[in-house]
Amino acid sequence: MSNIIIQKDQLFLEQLEEAIESNQHLTNWEQFHLHYQMKKATMVTEFNELKGLSYLPHMTFLDHQINTVKTVMEDMNGRAILADEVGLGKTIEAGLILKEYMIRGLVKKALLLVPASLVNQWIQELHEKFYIPAASYRKNYRWNDYPIFVTSIDLAKREPHREAILNIDYDLIIVDEAHKLKNHKTVNYSFVRALKKKYCLLLTATPIQNKLIELFNLVTILKPGYLGSYETFTKKYGKIKAEKLQDTYLNKLIQKVMVRNRRKDTLLDEVKRNVHSVWLQFSVEEQKVYEKINDFFHGFSSLSKITFLKELCSSREACYLSLQNSKNEQVKSVNEPLLNDIAALPHHIKAQKLVELIQSFKGEKVIVFTEYRATQYYLQWYLDQHHISSVAFRGGLKKGRKDWIKQLFKNDKQVMIATEAGGEGINLQFCHYIINYDLPWNPMRLEQRIGRIHRFGQKNDVHIYNFAIENTLEEHVMKLLYEKIDIFERVIGKLDKILATLEINNVEDEFMQMVEESQTVGEMQIKMDNFISIVHDMSDEYGEEKHG
């Protein structure tokens, strides 16, 4: 028998202690040896070729995806964190791993835990791309009825489902958006860790954002005890930020359980991003109302004033409804003349430019992102007046309706108008035009928007149009946040690391705090400028370290 290094992990020790305390019968050496040989026979050790590829002639896989599948199955024994950057095909990799294991007879029962809004999308992709018949849970189903179930953690963790699921021996568990399991004190984390599983895949584009303990918690789901005990790990690494990790040994351990492909290292980088800044000017009437809001709310909280100004930059409808529905007595005392002025405004300058731009695309599919539901409704009406077909996509819709809207956009409508919540988790590779009607104050959110179309399967160069109105807040955001950082030319992951180093979880919250603490727009601009300068300098430092 060849030399074997058996690494005792925490789960093994817990089970051994339980067996001793309960006076369970421990098997002899012969039984152990036979069991070991049986397990060894079912383990895949060589991958000169993947059997699944010949079963899927309609699919084209990128080299990094095939290499990931081989690495996970051959080197990681089917327990891994798939941490590719957004749009590189983590779902494709997970689907191919599942297919490969099923063909080899190693997976007969699998459970996929995904966000509720993505259940149908996962099922559709498994059916269409991998010929895997997966099912979502229905009231008349039992959890043993189908070999492959796709559901949400929120459903699975609730009784009576929880008990039934925890009693099933799964061959493979797949968890999408696994970064939501970083906190080991949550019910979701405890539930996933308690699942009986032979293989396990955790999918996340952000396996670690700030503290190393977050990654420790994910690894512990895959291999309990692999990185030592919680106490030992926190004592050694608890105060170290992810970006400052210099421990070569720990890095090597992590590389044995995590695969992270970056866009710059893949063929997908051949699909280019063409970024266009579209500068607009308010009409005379719109500029007057903008200045009135700025003057009327001079004595109010900066946050309230900024909110109304941002809304007016989006649409008269968004600003009108916000003022009308305000419960603030001070706002009510001054809003009647403002409401009259807003109602009298002509069609928004942005809406007019939007129509002009879409018409120039000659029927090509376009996704338009806005921050406000009121603007979404207005744009759908305005586009219809110009004979441009559109569909509205937002958060809060049921899964079936979301899928129907997506198919309607793909097969019939030219434009999808999406709010931030609506755009989360949808794949729209058949579209290569994005118009950011309203710019978010968080570059990460902008990257997520672009990731809806700039992802695996995109065959055309992507065109991104960013609207901004001069002499307004949007001008500051565009010039400071996007043009100065040059966010589109730099790796978005670098910005993520910089923010973690600065202990900033959300750029938007940081900017809103600057707004709240500023007495004037000029003071706010100076604070924003200083912050961006720090980020810009740190970005250059990271670039020098990389090439040094």
XYZ file of C-alpha atoms in Angstrom:
548
model
C 0.000 0.000 0.000
C 1.449 3.382 -0.999
C 2.322 6.005 1.563
C -0.778 7.937 2.541
C -0.878 11.125 4.570
C -4.126 11.247 6.509
C -4.947 14.770 7.642
C -7.242 14.783 10.650
C -9.814 17.533 10.404
C -12.237 18.933 12.969
C -15.178 16.939 11.603
C -13.228 13.680 11.950
C -12.341 14.475 15.566
C -15.942 15.393 16.395
C -17.270 12.160 14.888
C -14.599 10.078 16.648
C -15.418 11.656 20.015
C -19.137 11.075 19.422
C -18.512 7.416 18.549
C -16.456 6.852 21.708
C -18.954 8.578 24.013
C -21.913 6.666 22.547
C -19.993 3.388 22.796
C -20.377 2.742 19.081
C -18.579 -0.245 17.579
C -15.409 0.833 15.759
C -14.479 -1.194 12.682
C -11.302 -3.208 12.545
C -8.373 -2.548 10.184
C -9.560 -4.977 7.504
C -12.951 -3.287 7.267
C -11.314 0.137 7.119
C -8.909 -1.013 4.406
C -11.726 -2.416 2.254
C -13.739 0.786 2.703
C -10.695 2.864 1.761
C -10.098 0.819 -1.398
C -13.745 1.237 -2.389
C -13.602 5.015 -1.932
C -10.314 5.187 -3.806
C -11.851 3.331 -6.751
C -14.614 5.940 -7.079
C -12.261 8.928 -6.878
C -11.262 10.556 -10.144
C -7.493 10.991 -10.319
C -6.715 11.664 -13.981
C -8.381 13.886 -16.550
C -6.741 13.435 -19.895
C -10.133 14.448 -21.242
C -13.526 15.338 -19.859
C -16.219 12.856 -20.813
C -18.895 15.528 -20.583
C -17.591 17.475 -23.570
C -18.633 14.794 -26.058
C -22.151 14.847 -24.571
C -22.428 18.609 -25.142
C -21.413 19.277 -28.781
C -23.609 22.380 -28.898
C -21.556 24.077 -26.171
C -18.311 25.998 -26.602
C -16.228 26.107 -23.444
C -13.335 28.476 -22.852
C -9.947 27.111 -21.822
C -10.138 28.573 -18.328
C -13.493 26.854 -17.747
C -12.206 23.429 -18.796
C -9.062 23.894 -16.712
C -11.176 24.871 -13.714
C -13.291 21.722 -13.998
C -10.188 19.538 -14.196
C -8.562 21.298 -11.253
C -11.635 21.003 -9.039
C -12.201 17.322 -9.789
C -8.618 16.125 -9.930
C -6.800 18.283 -7.381
C -9.564 19.427 -5.042
C -11.682 16.262 -4.854
C -14.838 18.151 -5.797
C -14.755 20.571 -2.856
C -13.888 24.068 -4.015
C -14.663 27.768 -4.078
C -15.261 28.954 -7.652
C -14.290 32.618 -7.438
C -13.981 33.809 -11.049
C -14.534 37.507 -11.674
C -18.046 38.538 -12.728
C -19.044 37.278 -16.163
C -16.425 34.539 -16.626
C -18.876 31.664 -16.336
C -18.930 30.258 -12.796
C -22.356 28.813 -13.578
C -20.947 27.115 -16.681
C -18.084 25.618 -14.658
C -20.429 24.353 -11.957
C -22.789 22.877 -14.560
C -19.959 21.055 -16.324
C -18.644 19.669 -13.025
C -22.135 18.396 -12.189
C -22.488 16.862 -15.674
C -19.068 15.186 -15.459
C -19.798 13.649 -12.079
C -23.216 12.419 -13.262
C -21.727 10.768 -16.371
C -19.135 9.012 -14.217
C -21.827 7.799 -11.820
C -20.378 9.753 -8.909
C -23.332 12.112 -8.455
C -26.868 10.776 -8.357
C -28.408 13.297 -5.989
C -27.575 17.009 -5.916
C -28.989 20.126 -4.291
C -28.390 23.599 -5.712
C -28.972 26.533 -3.353
C -29.298 29.785 -5.302
C -31.008 33.186 -4.813
C -34.771 32.820 -5.170
C -34.795 35.169 -8.174
C -32.347 32.896 -10.035
C -33.962 29.485 -9.453
C -35.684 29.371 -12.846
C -32.606 30.719 -14.620
C -30.459 27.932 -13.152
C -33.007 25.282 -14.099
C -33.245 26.640 -17.633
C -29.456 26.686 -18.086
C -29.071 23.148 -16.735
C -31.761 21.949 -19.161
C -30.684 23.835 -22.257
C -26.907 23.771 -21.883
C -26.196 20.533 -20.019
C -29.298 18.380 -20.638
C -29.681 17.971 -16.885
C -33.318 17.591 -15.769
C -33.476 19.730 -12.625
C -36.603 20.638 -10.688
C -37.635 23.432 -8.345
C -39.626 22.639 -5.228
C -43.426 22.480 -5.391
C -45.908 21.910 -2.576
C -46.785 18.383 -3.693
C -43.115 17.369 -4.047
C -40.934 15.547 -1.563
C -37.226 16.320 -1.413
C -36.413 12.772 -2.486
C -38.644 12.854 -5.568
C -36.036 14.252 -7.970
C -32.297 13.611 -8.252
C -31.473 17.296 -8.910
C -33.278 20.039 -6.983
C -32.731 23.788 -7.361
C -34.088 25.954 -4.554
C -33.258 28.917 -2.329
C -31.592 28.750 1.070
C -34.465 30.778 2.520
C -36.903 28.012 1.587
C -34.643 25.073 2.359
C -33.695 26.236 5.868
C -37.325 26.489 7.020
C -39.267 23.616 8.522
C -40.527 21.157 7.479
C -38.040 21.365 4.597
C -34.970 21.724 6.824
C -35.366 18.394 8.599
C -36.128 16.511 5.389
C -33.141 17.993 3.552
C -30.695 17.431 6.410
C -31.641 13.743 6.434
C -30.659 13.257 2.779
C -27.171 12.132 1.765
C -26.296 14.426 -1.132
C -23.513 13.639 -3.561
C -23.097 17.301 -4.517
C -24.122 20.640 -3.027
C -23.767 23.827 -5.101
C -24.223 27.231 -3.441
C -24.476 30.324 -5.642
C -23.581 33.754 -4.220
C -21.762 31.969 -1.410
C -20.268 35.239 -0.120
C -23.512 35.556 1.843
C -22.248 32.681 4.017
C -19.182 34.542 5.313
C -20.634 34.987 8.797
C -20.471 31.671 10.677
C -23.048 32.864 13.218
C -25.951 32.987 10.747
C -28.681 30.377 10.328
C -27.829 30.067 6.624
C -24.214 29.215 7.398
C -25.131 26.605 10.007
C -27.641 25.043 7.642
C -25.227 24.698 4.712
C -22.479 23.343 6.931
C -24.851 20.736 8.390
C -25.810 19.353 4.956
C -24.568 15.841 4.224
C -22.402 16.172 1.145
C -19.660 14.289 -0.673
C -18.776 17.153 -3.021
C -19.429 20.863 -2.548
C -19.028 23.948 -4.761
C -19.265 27.503 -3.417
C -19.696 30.148 -6.134
C -18.779 33.776 -5.451
C -17.018 36.573 -7.322
C -15.986 38.104 -3.981
C -14.722 35.289 -1.724
C -13.048 37.828 0.535
C -13.699 41.553 0.818
C -12.095 42.587 4.046
C -11.243 40.141 6.805
C -9.532 36.795 6.326
C -11.937 35.151 8.758
C -14.623 35.448 6.049
C -12.612 33.161 3.804
C -11.882 30.850 6.739
C -15.632 30.393 7.226
C -16.177 29.453 3.569
C -13.272 26.998 3.573
C -14.607 25.424 6.763
C -17.829 24.509 4.934
C -15.748 22.618 2.376
C -13.099 21.140 4.650
C -13.679 21.524 8.390
C -10.364 21.948 10.183
C -8.381 22.462 6.968
C -7.195 25.898 8.113
C -7.026 24.870 11.756
C -9.431 25.841 14.510
C -11.360 29.114 14.585
C -9.498 30.256 17.704
C -6.047 29.497 16.277
C -6.829 31.152 12.948
C -8.270 34.338 14.466
C -5.335 34.602 16.852
C -2.861 34.494 13.963
C -4.755 36.224 11.148
C -7.765 37.906 12.757
C -6.446 41.469 12.512
C -4.798 41.136 9.102
C -6.604 42.664 6.133
C -6.942 40.507 3.044
C -4.779 42.807 0.938
C -1.911 42.698 3.445
C -1.664 38.911 3.609
C 1.961 37.900 3.092
C 1.765 34.391 4.541
C 3.050 32.128 1.751
C 1.956 28.943 3.521
C -1.616 30.178 4.000
C -1.768 31.342 0.381
C -0.747 27.871 -0.791
C -3.432 26.269 1.371
C -6.095 28.597 -0.048
C -5.004 27.882 -3.623
C -5.780 24.210 -3.002
C -9.445 24.948 -2.306
C -10.137 28.015 -4.467
C -9.996 28.724 -8.217
C -10.058 32.389 -9.280
C -9.863 33.284 -12.964
C -9.491 36.938 -13.914
C -10.853 38.575 -17.032
C -7.442 39.820 -18.162
C -6.151 36.224 -18.275
C -9.001 34.859 -20.413
C -10.206 35.069 -24.002
C -13.181 37.084 -22.784
C -10.893 40.087 -22.547
C -11.016 40.143 -26.351
C -14.548 41.533 -26.074
C -13.869 45.242 -25.678
C -15.706 47.841 -23.661
C -16.386 51.071 -25.489
C -17.318 53.754 -22.972
C -19.086 56.945 -24.052
C -19.725 59.937 -21.790
C -22.883 61.728 -22.898
C -22.904 65.286 -21.544
C -26.236 67.095 -21.495
C -27.495 70.522 -20.457
C -30.767 71.268 -18.716
C -33.219 73.444 -20.576
C -33.632 76.947 -19.145
C -36.808 75.855 -17.337
C -35.184 72.740 -15.868
C -32.122 74.675 -14.680
C -34.346 77.225 -12.913
C -36.200 74.478 -11.031
C -32.899 72.806 -10.118
C -31.627 76.080 -8.633
C -34.935 76.655 -6.820
C -34.638 73.265 -5.102
C -31.075 74.106 -4.158
C -32.216 77.441 -2.669
C -35.481 76.282 -1.065
C -33.814 73.472 0.861
C -30.738 75.412 1.918
C -31.646 75.092 5.592
C -32.684 71.445 5.370
C -30.526 68.379 5.820
C -28.056 67.991 2.984
C -29.300 64.453 2.415
C -32.872 65.582 1.685
C -31.701 68.278 -0.693
C -29.325 65.934 -2.511
C -32.107 63.374 -2.903
C -34.442 65.878 -4.582
C -31.653 67.185 -6.826
C -30.707 63.649 -7.916
C -34.341 62.873 -8.677
C -34.767 65.992 -10.802
C -31.687 64.926 -12.775
C -33.507 61.675 -13.496
C -37.027 62.848 -14.322
C -39.618 65.393 -13.324
C -41.846 62.462 -12.315
C -39.336 61.089 -9.787
C -38.843 64.490 -8.156
C -42.557 65.358 -8.212
C -43.640 62.124 -6.520
C -40.891 62.362 -3.916
C -41.893 65.912 -2.954
C -45.583 65.083 -3.026
C -45.199 62.017 -0.804
C -42.794 63.608 1.671
C -43.966 63.382 5.280
C -41.543 66.067 6.411
C -43.568 69.081 7.559
C -40.833 71.518 6.506
C -40.844 70.061 3.011
C -44.630 70.280 2.808
C -44.496 73.972 3.694
C -42.478 74.859 0.599
C -43.295 72.153 -1.901
C -46.560 73.488 -3.433
C -44.946 76.150 -5.644
C -42.193 73.700 -6.517
C -44.708 71.041 -7.523
C -46.369 73.502 -9.885
C -43.017 74.418 -11.439
C -42.032 70.763 -11.863
C -45.389 69.812 -13.380
C -44.970 72.579 -15.967
C -41.568 71.324 -17.162
C -41.205 70.024 -20.739
C -40.022 66.503 -21.442
C -36.727 65.751 -19.754
C -33.535 66.466 -21.686
C -32.266 62.972 -20.882
C -35.388 61.325 -22.267
C -35.037 63.237 -25.516
C -31.395 62.169 -25.851
C -32.334 58.593 -25.003
C -34.745 58.387 -27.930
C -32.203 59.922 -30.294
C -29.534 57.431 -29.201
C -31.753 54.338 -29.379
C -32.948 55.290 -32.856
C -29.313 55.476 -33.979
C -28.811 51.824 -32.940
C -30.981 50.652 -35.852
C -33.102 48.166 -33.913
C -30.312 46.707 -31.730
C -31.279 45.554 -28.224
C -30.610 48.096 -25.455
C -30.770 47.887 -21.674
C -31.398 51.181 -19.868
C -30.639 51.475 -16.147
C -32.364 54.016 -13.934
C -32.360 54.526 -10.178
C -36.067 55.340 -9.847
C -39.320 53.497 -10.488
C -41.090 56.742 -11.432
C -38.474 57.385 -14.114
C -38.877 53.817 -15.327
C -42.614 54.281 -15.891
C -42.067 57.663 -17.549
C -39.445 56.297 -19.946
C -41.607 53.359 -20.944
C -44.425 55.771 -21.819
C -42.076 58.217 -23.584
C -40.430 55.502 -25.702
C -43.854 54.220 -26.698
C -44.750 57.722 -27.944
C -41.773 57.431 -30.290
C -42.702 53.916 -31.451
C -39.870 52.217 -29.543
C -40.964 48.974 -27.893
C -39.818 48.415 -24.321
C -40.371 46.336 -21.228
C -39.844 47.299 -17.572
C -37.790 45.042 -15.307
C -37.651 45.691 -11.563
C -37.153 44.048 -8.216
C -40.069 42.572 -6.296
C -41.513 40.633 -9.220
C -42.239 36.940 -8.886
C -39.824 34.548 -10.550
C -42.215 33.501 -13.293
C -42.942 37.081 -14.303
C -39.229 37.975 -14.325
C -38.505 35.069 -16.651
C -41.411 36.073 -18.882
C -40.175 39.691 -19.093
C -36.661 38.533 -19.937
C -37.971 36.334 -22.770
C -40.179 39.186 -23.968
C -37.113 41.419 -24.214
C -35.087 38.742 -25.979
C -37.728 37.808 -28.540
C -39.884 40.896 -29.039
C -39.021 44.217 -27.363
C -36.049 46.407 -28.305
C -35.443 48.025 -24.915
C -35.382 46.790 -21.335
C -35.679 49.536 -18.706
C -34.298 48.146 -15.455
C -33.969 49.468 -11.944
C -30.963 48.489 -9.842
C -32.837 45.686 -8.077
C -34.242 44.437 -11.363
C -30.847 44.095 -12.998
C -29.403 41.854 -10.318
C -28.655 38.329 -11.437
C -29.954 38.491 -15.019
C -27.812 37.416 -17.967
C -28.312 39.362 -21.182
C -25.452 38.337 -23.471
C -27.697 38.778 -26.515
C -27.594 42.538 -25.852
C -24.448 44.668 -26.178
C -25.706 48.217 -25.566
C -26.115 49.679 -22.063
C -27.312 53.185 -21.270
C -26.748 54.347 -17.703
C -29.555 56.879 -17.613
C -28.714 57.553 -13.955
C -25.180 56.953 -12.694
C -24.892 55.139 -9.355
C -22.555 56.608 -6.752
C -20.907 53.237 -6.357
C -18.561 51.905 -9.097
C -19.226 48.342 -7.904
C -22.882 48.712 -8.805
C -21.929 50.050 -12.208
C -19.668 47.048 -12.761
C -22.554 44.732 -11.861
C -24.719 46.463 -14.447
C -22.097 46.040 -17.153
C -21.566 42.440 -16.061
C -25.113 41.642 -17.208
C -23.907 41.824 -20.834
C -20.081 41.739 -20.660
C -19.839 38.086 -19.695
C -19.212 34.633 -21.129
C -21.265 34.191 -24.290
C -20.997 37.819 -25.427
C -19.880 37.843 -29.063
C -19.881 41.596 -29.718
C -17.953 44.512 -28.310
C -19.921 46.158 -25.523
C -20.998 49.808 -25.746
C -21.674 51.713 -22.527
C -23.255 55.178 -22.564
C -23.167 57.238 -19.361
C -25.573 60.182 -19.136
C -24.666 63.210 -17.008
C -26.086 66.728 -16.823
C -23.606 69.594 -16.617
C -23.695 72.030 -13.675
C -25.430 69.465 -11.466
C -24.440 66.780 -8.979
C -24.104 64.375 -11.888
C -21.199 66.387 -13.256
C -19.302 65.931 -9.970
C -20.029 62.210 -9.881
C -19.012 61.669 -13.507
C -15.798 63.687 -13.326
C -14.649 62.658 -9.875
C -15.872 59.122 -9.444
C -15.573 57.757 -12.957
C -13.264 59.857 -15.089
C -10.616 60.568 -12.455
C -10.432 56.997 -11.192
C -10.693 55.944 -14.829
C -12.761 53.071 -13.569
C -13.334 51.471 -16.950
C -9.659 51.174 -17.766
C -8.613 49.766 -14.395
C -9.387 46.383 -12.938
C -12.517 46.703 -10.814
C -11.057 44.166 -8.383
C -8.240 46.594 -7.619
C -10.760 49.179 -6.422
C -12.403 46.496 -4.295
C -9.067 45.826 -2.559
C -8.382 49.532 -2.027
C -11.744 50.052 -0.344
C -11.107 47.052 1.891
C -7.741 48.525 2.903
C -9.457 51.829 3.738
C -12.075 49.822 5.689
C -14.860 51.164 3.477
C -17.663 48.702 2.780
C -19.753 50.887 0.491
C -18.602 53.817 -1.650
C -22.122 55.166 -1.918
C -22.535 55.297 1.866
C -19.183 57.062 2.118
C -20.256 59.736 -0.363
C -23.648 60.182 1.265
C -21.875 60.790 4.574
C -19.752 63.465 2.882
C -22.944 65.049 1.573
C -24.589 64.950 4.990
C -21.579 66.581 6.650
C -21.120 69.321 4.018
C -22.664 72.764 4.356
C -22.314 73.643 0.668
C -21.971 71.876 -2.670
C -18.455 73.304 -2.908
C -17.455 71.731 0.409
C -18.929 68.428 -0.725
C -16.956 68.604 -3.971
C -13.678 69.200 -2.103
C -14.297 66.185 0.157
C -15.138 63.982 -2.806
C -12.070 65.201 -4.678
C -9.783 64.444 -1.723
C -11.240 60.959 -1.337
C -10.859 60.143 -5.019
C -7.264 61.416 -4.970
C -6.444 58.945 -2.193
C -8.044 56.077 -4.129
C -6.261 57.151 -7.315
C -2.851 57.234 -5.597
C -3.405 53.832 -3.968
C -4.460 52.412 -7.322
C -1.147 53.547 -8.820
C 0.727 51.982 -5.877
C -0.978 48.633 -6.455
C -0.082 48.884 -10.113
C 3.590 49.489 -9.231
C 3.589 46.536 -6.815
C 2.164 44.329 -9.546
C 4.850 45.279 -12.058
C 7.689 45.638 -9.541
